[in-house]
Short mmCIF file of C-alpha atoms and ligand atoms in Angstrom, two decimals:
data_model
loop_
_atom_site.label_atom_id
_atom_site.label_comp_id
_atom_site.label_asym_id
_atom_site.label_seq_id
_atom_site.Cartn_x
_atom_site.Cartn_y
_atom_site.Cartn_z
CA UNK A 1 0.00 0.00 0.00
CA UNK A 2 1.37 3.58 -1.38
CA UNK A 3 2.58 5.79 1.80
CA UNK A 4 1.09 9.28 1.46
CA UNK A 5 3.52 11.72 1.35
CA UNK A 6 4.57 14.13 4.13
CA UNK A 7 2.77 17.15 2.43
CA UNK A 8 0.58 17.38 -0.67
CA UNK A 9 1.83 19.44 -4.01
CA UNK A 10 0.60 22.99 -3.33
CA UNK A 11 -1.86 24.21 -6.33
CA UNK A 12 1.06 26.89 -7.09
CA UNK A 13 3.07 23.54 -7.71
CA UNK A 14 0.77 21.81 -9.82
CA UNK A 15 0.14 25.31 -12.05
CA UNK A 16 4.12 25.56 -12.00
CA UNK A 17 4.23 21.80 -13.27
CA UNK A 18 1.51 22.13 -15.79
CA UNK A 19 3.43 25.56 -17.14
CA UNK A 20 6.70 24.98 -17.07
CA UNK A 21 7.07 20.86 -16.88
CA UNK A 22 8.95 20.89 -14.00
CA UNK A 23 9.20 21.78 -10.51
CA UNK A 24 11.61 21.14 -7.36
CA UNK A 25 9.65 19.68 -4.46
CA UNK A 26 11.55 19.62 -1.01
CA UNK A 27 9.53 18.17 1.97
CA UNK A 28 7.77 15.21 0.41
CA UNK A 29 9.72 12.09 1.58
CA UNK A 30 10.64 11.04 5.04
CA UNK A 31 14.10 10.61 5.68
CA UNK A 32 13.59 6.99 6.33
CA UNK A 33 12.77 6.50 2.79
CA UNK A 34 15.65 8.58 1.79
CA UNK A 35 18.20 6.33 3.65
CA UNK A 36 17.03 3.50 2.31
CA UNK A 37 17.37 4.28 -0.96
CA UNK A 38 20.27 6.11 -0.93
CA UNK A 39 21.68 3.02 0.68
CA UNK A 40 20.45 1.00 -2.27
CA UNK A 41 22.07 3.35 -4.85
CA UNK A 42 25.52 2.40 -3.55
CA UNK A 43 24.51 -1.61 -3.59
CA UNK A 44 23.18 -0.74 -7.15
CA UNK A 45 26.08 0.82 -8.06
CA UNK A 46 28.44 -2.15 -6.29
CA UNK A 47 27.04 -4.99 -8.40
CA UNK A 48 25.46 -3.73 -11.76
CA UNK A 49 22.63 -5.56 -13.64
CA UNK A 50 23.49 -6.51 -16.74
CA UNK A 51 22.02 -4.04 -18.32
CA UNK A 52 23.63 -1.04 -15.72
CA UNK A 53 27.07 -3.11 -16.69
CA UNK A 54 26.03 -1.94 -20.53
CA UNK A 55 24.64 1.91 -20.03
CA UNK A 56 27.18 2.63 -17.31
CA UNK A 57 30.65 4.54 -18.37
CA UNK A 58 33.54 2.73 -16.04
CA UNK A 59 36.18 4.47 -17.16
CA UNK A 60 34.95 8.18 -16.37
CA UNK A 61 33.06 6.19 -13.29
CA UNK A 62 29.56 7.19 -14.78
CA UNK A 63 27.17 4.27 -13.47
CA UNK A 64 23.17 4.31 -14.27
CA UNK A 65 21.32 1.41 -14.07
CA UNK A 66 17.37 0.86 -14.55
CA UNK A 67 14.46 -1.68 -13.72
CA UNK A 68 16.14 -1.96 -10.70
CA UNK A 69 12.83 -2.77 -8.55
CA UNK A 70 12.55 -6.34 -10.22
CA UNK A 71 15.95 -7.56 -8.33
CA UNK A 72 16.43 -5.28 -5.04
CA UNK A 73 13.70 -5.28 -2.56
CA UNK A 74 14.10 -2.02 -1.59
CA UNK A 75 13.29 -0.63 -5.36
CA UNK A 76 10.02 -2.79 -5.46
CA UNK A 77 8.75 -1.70 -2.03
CA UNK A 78 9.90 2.02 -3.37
CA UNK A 79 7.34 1.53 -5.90
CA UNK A 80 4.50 -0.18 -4.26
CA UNK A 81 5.07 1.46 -0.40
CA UNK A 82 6.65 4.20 -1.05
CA UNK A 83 4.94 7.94 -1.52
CA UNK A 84 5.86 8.36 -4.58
CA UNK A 85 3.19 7.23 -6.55
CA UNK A 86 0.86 8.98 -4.57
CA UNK A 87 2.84 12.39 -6.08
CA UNK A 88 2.80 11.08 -9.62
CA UNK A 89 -0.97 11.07 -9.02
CA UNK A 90 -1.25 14.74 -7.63
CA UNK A 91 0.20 15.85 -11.37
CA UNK A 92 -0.79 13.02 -13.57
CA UNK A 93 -4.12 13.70 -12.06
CA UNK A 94 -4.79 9.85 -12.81
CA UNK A 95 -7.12 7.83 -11.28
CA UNK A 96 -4.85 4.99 -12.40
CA UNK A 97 -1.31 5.15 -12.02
CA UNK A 98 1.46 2.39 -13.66
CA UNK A 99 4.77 2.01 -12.35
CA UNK A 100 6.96 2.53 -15.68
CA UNK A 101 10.74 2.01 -15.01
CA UNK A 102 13.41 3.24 -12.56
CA UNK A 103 16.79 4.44 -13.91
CA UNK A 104 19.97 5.49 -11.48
CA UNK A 105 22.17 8.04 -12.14
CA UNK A 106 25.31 8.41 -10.66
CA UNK A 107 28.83 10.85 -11.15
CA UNK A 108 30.98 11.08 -8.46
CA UNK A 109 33.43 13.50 -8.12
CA UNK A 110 35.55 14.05 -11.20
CA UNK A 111 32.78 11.86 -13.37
CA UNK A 112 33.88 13.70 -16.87
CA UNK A 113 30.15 12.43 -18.39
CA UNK A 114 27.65 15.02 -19.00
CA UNK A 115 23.97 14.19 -19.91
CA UNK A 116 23.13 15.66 -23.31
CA UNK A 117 20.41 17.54 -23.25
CA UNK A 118 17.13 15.77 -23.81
CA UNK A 119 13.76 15.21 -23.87
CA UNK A 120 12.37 11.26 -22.13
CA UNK A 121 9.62 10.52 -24.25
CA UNK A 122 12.13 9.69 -27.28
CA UNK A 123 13.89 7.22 -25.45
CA UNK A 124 10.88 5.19 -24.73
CA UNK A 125 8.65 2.47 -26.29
CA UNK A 126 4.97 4.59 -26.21
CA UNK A 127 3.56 7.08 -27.99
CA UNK A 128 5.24 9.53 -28.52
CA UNK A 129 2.00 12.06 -28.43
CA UNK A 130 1.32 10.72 -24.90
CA UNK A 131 1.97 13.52 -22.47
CA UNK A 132 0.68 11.40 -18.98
CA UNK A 133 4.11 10.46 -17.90
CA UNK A 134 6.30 12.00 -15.15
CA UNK A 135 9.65 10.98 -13.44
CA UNK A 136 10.12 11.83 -9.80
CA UNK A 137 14.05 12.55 -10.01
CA UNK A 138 15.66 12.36 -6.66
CA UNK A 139 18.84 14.01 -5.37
CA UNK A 140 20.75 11.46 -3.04
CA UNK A 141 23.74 14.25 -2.31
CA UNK A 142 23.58 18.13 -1.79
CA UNK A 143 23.89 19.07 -5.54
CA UNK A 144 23.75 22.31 -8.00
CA UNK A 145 24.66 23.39 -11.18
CA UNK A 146 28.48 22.79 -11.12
CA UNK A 147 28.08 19.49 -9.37
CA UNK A 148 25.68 17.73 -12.10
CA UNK A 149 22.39 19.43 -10.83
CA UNK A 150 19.60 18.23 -13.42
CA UNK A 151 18.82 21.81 -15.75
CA UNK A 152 15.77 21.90 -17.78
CA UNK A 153 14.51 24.24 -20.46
CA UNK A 154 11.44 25.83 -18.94
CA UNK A 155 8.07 25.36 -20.99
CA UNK A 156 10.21 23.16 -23.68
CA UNK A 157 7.42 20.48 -23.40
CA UNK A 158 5.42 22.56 -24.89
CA UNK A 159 7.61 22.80 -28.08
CA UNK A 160 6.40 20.41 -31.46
CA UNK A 161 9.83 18.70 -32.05
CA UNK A 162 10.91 15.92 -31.18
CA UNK A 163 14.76 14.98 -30.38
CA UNK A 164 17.00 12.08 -30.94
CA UNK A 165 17.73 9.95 -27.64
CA UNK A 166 20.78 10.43 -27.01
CA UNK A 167 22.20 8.64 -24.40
CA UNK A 168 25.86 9.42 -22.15
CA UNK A 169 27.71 7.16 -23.77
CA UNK A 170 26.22 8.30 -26.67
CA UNK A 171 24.96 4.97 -27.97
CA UNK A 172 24.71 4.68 -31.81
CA UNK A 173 21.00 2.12 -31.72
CA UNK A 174 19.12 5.46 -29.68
CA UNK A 175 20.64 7.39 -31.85
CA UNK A 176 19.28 5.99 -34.81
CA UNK A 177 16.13 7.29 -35.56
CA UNK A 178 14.87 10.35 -37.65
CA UNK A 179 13.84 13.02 -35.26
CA UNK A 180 16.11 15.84 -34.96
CA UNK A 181 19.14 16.68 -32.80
CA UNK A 182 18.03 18.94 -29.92
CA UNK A 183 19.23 22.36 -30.04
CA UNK A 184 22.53 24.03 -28.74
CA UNK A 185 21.38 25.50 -25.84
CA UNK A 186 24.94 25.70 -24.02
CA UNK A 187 26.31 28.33 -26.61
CA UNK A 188 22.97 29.95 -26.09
CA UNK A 189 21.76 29.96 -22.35
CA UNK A 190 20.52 33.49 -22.01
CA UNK A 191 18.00 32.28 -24.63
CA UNK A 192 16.07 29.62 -22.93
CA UNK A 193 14.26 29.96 -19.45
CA UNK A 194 16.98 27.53 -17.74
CA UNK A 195 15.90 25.81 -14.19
CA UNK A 196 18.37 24.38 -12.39
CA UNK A 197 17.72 24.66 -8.35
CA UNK A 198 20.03 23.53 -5.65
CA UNK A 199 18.77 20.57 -3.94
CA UNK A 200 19.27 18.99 -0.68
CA UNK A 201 19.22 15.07 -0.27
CA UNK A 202 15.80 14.04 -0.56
CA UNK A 203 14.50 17.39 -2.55
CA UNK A 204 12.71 16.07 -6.11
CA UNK A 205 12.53 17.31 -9.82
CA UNK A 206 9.05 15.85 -11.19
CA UNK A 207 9.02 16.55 -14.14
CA UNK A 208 6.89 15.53 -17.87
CA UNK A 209 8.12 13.44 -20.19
CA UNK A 210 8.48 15.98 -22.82
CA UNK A 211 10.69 18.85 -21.38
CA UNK A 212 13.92 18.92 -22.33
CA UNK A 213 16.37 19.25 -19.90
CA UNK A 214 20.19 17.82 -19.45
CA UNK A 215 23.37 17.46 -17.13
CA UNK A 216 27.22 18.83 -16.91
CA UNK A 217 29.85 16.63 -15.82
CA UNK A 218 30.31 16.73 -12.00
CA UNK A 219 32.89 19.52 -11.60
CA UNK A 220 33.06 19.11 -7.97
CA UNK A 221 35.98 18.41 -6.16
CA UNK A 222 34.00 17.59 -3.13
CA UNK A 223 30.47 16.01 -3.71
CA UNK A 224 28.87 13.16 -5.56
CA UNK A 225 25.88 13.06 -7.27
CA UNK A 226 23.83 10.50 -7.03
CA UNK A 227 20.68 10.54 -8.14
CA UNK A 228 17.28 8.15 -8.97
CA UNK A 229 14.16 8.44 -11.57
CA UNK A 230 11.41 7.14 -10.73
CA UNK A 231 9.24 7.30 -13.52
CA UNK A 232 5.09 6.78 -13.53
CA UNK A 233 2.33 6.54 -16.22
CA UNK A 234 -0.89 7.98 -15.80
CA UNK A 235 -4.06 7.19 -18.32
CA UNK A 236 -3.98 6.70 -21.59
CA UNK A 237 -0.32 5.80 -22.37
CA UNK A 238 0.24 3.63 -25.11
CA UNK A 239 3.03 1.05 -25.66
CA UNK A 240 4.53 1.51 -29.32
CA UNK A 241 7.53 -0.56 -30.43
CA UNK A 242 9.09 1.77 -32.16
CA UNK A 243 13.00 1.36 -33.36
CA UNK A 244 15.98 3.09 -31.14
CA UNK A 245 14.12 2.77 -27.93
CA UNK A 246 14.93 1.87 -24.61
CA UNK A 247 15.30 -2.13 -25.16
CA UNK A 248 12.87 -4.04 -22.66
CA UNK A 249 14.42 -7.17 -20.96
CA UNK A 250 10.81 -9.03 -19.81
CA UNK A 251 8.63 -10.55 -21.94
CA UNK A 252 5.77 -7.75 -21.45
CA UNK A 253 3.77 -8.91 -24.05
CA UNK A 254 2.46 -5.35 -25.09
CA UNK A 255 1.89 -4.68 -29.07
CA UNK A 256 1.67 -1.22 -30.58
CA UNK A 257 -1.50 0.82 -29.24
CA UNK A 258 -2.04 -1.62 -26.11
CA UNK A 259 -2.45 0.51 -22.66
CA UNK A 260 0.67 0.30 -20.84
CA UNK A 261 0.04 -2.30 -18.07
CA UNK A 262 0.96 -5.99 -17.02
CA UNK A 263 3.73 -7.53 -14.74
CA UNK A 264 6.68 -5.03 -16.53
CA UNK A 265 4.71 -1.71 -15.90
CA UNK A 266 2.11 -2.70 -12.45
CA UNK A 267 -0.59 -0.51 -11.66
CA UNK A 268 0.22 0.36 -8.06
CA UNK A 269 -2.47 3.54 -7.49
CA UNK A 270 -5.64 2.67 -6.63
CA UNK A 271 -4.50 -0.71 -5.49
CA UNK A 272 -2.10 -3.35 -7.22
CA UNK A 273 -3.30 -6.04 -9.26
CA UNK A 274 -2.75 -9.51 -7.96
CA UNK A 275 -2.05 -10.70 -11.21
CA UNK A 276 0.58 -8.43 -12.40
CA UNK A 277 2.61 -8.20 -9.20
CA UNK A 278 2.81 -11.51 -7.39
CA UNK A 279 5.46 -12.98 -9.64
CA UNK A 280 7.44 -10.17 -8.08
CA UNK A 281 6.03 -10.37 -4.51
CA UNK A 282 7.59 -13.89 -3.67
CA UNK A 283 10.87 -12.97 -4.99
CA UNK A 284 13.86 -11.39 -7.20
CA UNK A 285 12.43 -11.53 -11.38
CA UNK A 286 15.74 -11.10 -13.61
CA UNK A 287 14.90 -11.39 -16.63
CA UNK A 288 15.13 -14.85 -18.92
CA UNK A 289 17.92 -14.74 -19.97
CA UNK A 290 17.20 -16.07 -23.32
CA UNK A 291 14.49 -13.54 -23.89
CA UNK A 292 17.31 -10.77 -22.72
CA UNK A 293 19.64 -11.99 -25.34
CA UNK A 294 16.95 -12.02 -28.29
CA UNK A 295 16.05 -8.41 -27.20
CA UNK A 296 19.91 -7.43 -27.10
CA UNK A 297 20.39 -9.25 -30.31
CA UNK A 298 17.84 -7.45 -31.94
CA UNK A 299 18.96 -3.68 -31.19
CA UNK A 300 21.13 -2.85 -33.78
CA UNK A 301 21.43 0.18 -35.95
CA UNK A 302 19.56 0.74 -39.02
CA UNK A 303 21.77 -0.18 -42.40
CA UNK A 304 22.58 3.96 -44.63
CA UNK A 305 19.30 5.07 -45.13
CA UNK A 306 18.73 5.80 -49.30
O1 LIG B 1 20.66 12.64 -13.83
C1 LIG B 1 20.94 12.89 -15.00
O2 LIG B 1 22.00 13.40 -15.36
C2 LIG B 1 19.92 12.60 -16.06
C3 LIG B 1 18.55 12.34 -15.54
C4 LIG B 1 17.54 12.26 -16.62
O3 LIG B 1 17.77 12.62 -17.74
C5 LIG B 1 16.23 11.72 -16.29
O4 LIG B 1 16.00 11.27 -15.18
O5 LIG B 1 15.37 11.70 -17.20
#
């Protein structure tokens, strides 16, 4: 059962996340949760999934990881106990609300790997017209601008492109798809409306799927920034397989136009369903391995284009 959170989203916070696609929320999770997590970060970071083995950059120690609730408890009772669902709800304004993915990110100090600037919904296997999606990103150290705070471009999910996912490290299969590179904005700051608060451990960007926003490298010679998405559907999202998106390591079973839903993306708001979560309940679900590979196999880049 979802924890409600310590205070609800203001209405000045719900206008601010309807206008500008993002706000900074301090106050909303008890510290307990906050430990725990942040204690789970470092065990996330200590032994990788497979996948957070192929996303994270070693070398310049950039680690990220995602779908981390299906192996460590304390990600799957984030999603299902925690309050953050019950946030999601406050600006999804969703009766219903789906559990979608989790994603680390993590630069400690010296961590050379800045996060291109971006919009989410490119990345991912739904429509990409489908605007009832938010992550909850969490700060895990003190952080701001010059130690890797998130930035956004105010009001950008409002805008009628749509960018190429482009990944840290860069990966050539996101890369390869036909929407357009997202604009220079670091030649050009005093352009944009830029929003990049300092945070405190345990303050939260929630932000929609669409605004476009992006990371330096961590220039501190003092902190760490670690950091965790938590990202929720409200109604009306649609799976679409669609090439140079996120690859999906469980069988989910979804086809092009379905409602998000089933054992990969569990309804947790009003209540779970039996059905989609027990699997999950009684125990660790990595995926099968020889589904994994098949997916893995699969995502490669398109041949030249004529
Ligand atoms: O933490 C970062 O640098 C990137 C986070 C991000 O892009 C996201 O959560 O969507």
């Amino acid at each position: 059962m979802s924890e409600t959170p310590l205070r609800d989203l203001s209405p000045e916070e719900i206008a601010a996340y309807d206008d500008d696609g993002v706000i900074c929320a301090r106050g909303l999770f008890p510290d307990s949760w906050i430990d725990r997590m942040s204690a789970a970060i470092d065990r996330a970071i200590a032994s990788p999934t497979p996948m957070g083995r192929a996303i994270s950059i070693k070398d310049e120690g950039f680690s990220g990881d995602l779908f981390l609730w299906k192996t460590d408890d304390a990600f799957r009772d984030w999603v299902f106990e925690s309050p953050a669902a019950r946030v999601a709800q406050q600006v999804l304004r969703a009766k219903h609300v789906r559990h979608f993915y989790d994603q680390t990110f993590v630069k400690p100090v010296g961590c050379h790997v800045p996060t291109p600037w971006h919009h989410d919904v490119t990345f991912w296997p739904v429509n990409i017209e489908d605007r009832n999606l938010c992550s909850i990103w969490i700060a895990f150290d003190a952080v701001d601008r010059a130690s890797s705070g998130l930035e956004f471009v105010k009001g950008s999910h409002r805008w009628p492109e749509r960018f190429k996912a482009v990944t840290p490290d860069y990966n050539p299969y996101m890369m390869d798809s036909d929407f357009e590179d997202a604009p220079e904005i670091d030649s050009r700051r005093d352009e944009y409306d830029l929003f990049c608060p300092d945070m405190e451990p345990g303050d939260c960007l929630i932000f929609n799927a669409h605004v476009v926003h992006g990371s330096s490298a961590n220039h501190s010679t003092e902190a760490a920034r670690r950091a965790f998405s938590s990202r929720w559907s409200g109604d009306g999202v649609r799976y679409e397989d669609r090439h140079a998106t996120m690859p999906l390591l469980w069988d989910h079973g979804l086809g092009t136009g379905d409602p998000i839903g089933g054992s990969l993306f569990p309804q947790v708001l009003p209540a779970p369903i039996a059905g989609e979560c027990e699997r999950r309940t009684s125990g660790p679900e990595p995926p099968d391995l020889a589904y994994a590979q098949k997916v893995l196999a699969s995502v490669q880049v398109r041949g030249p284009k004529s």
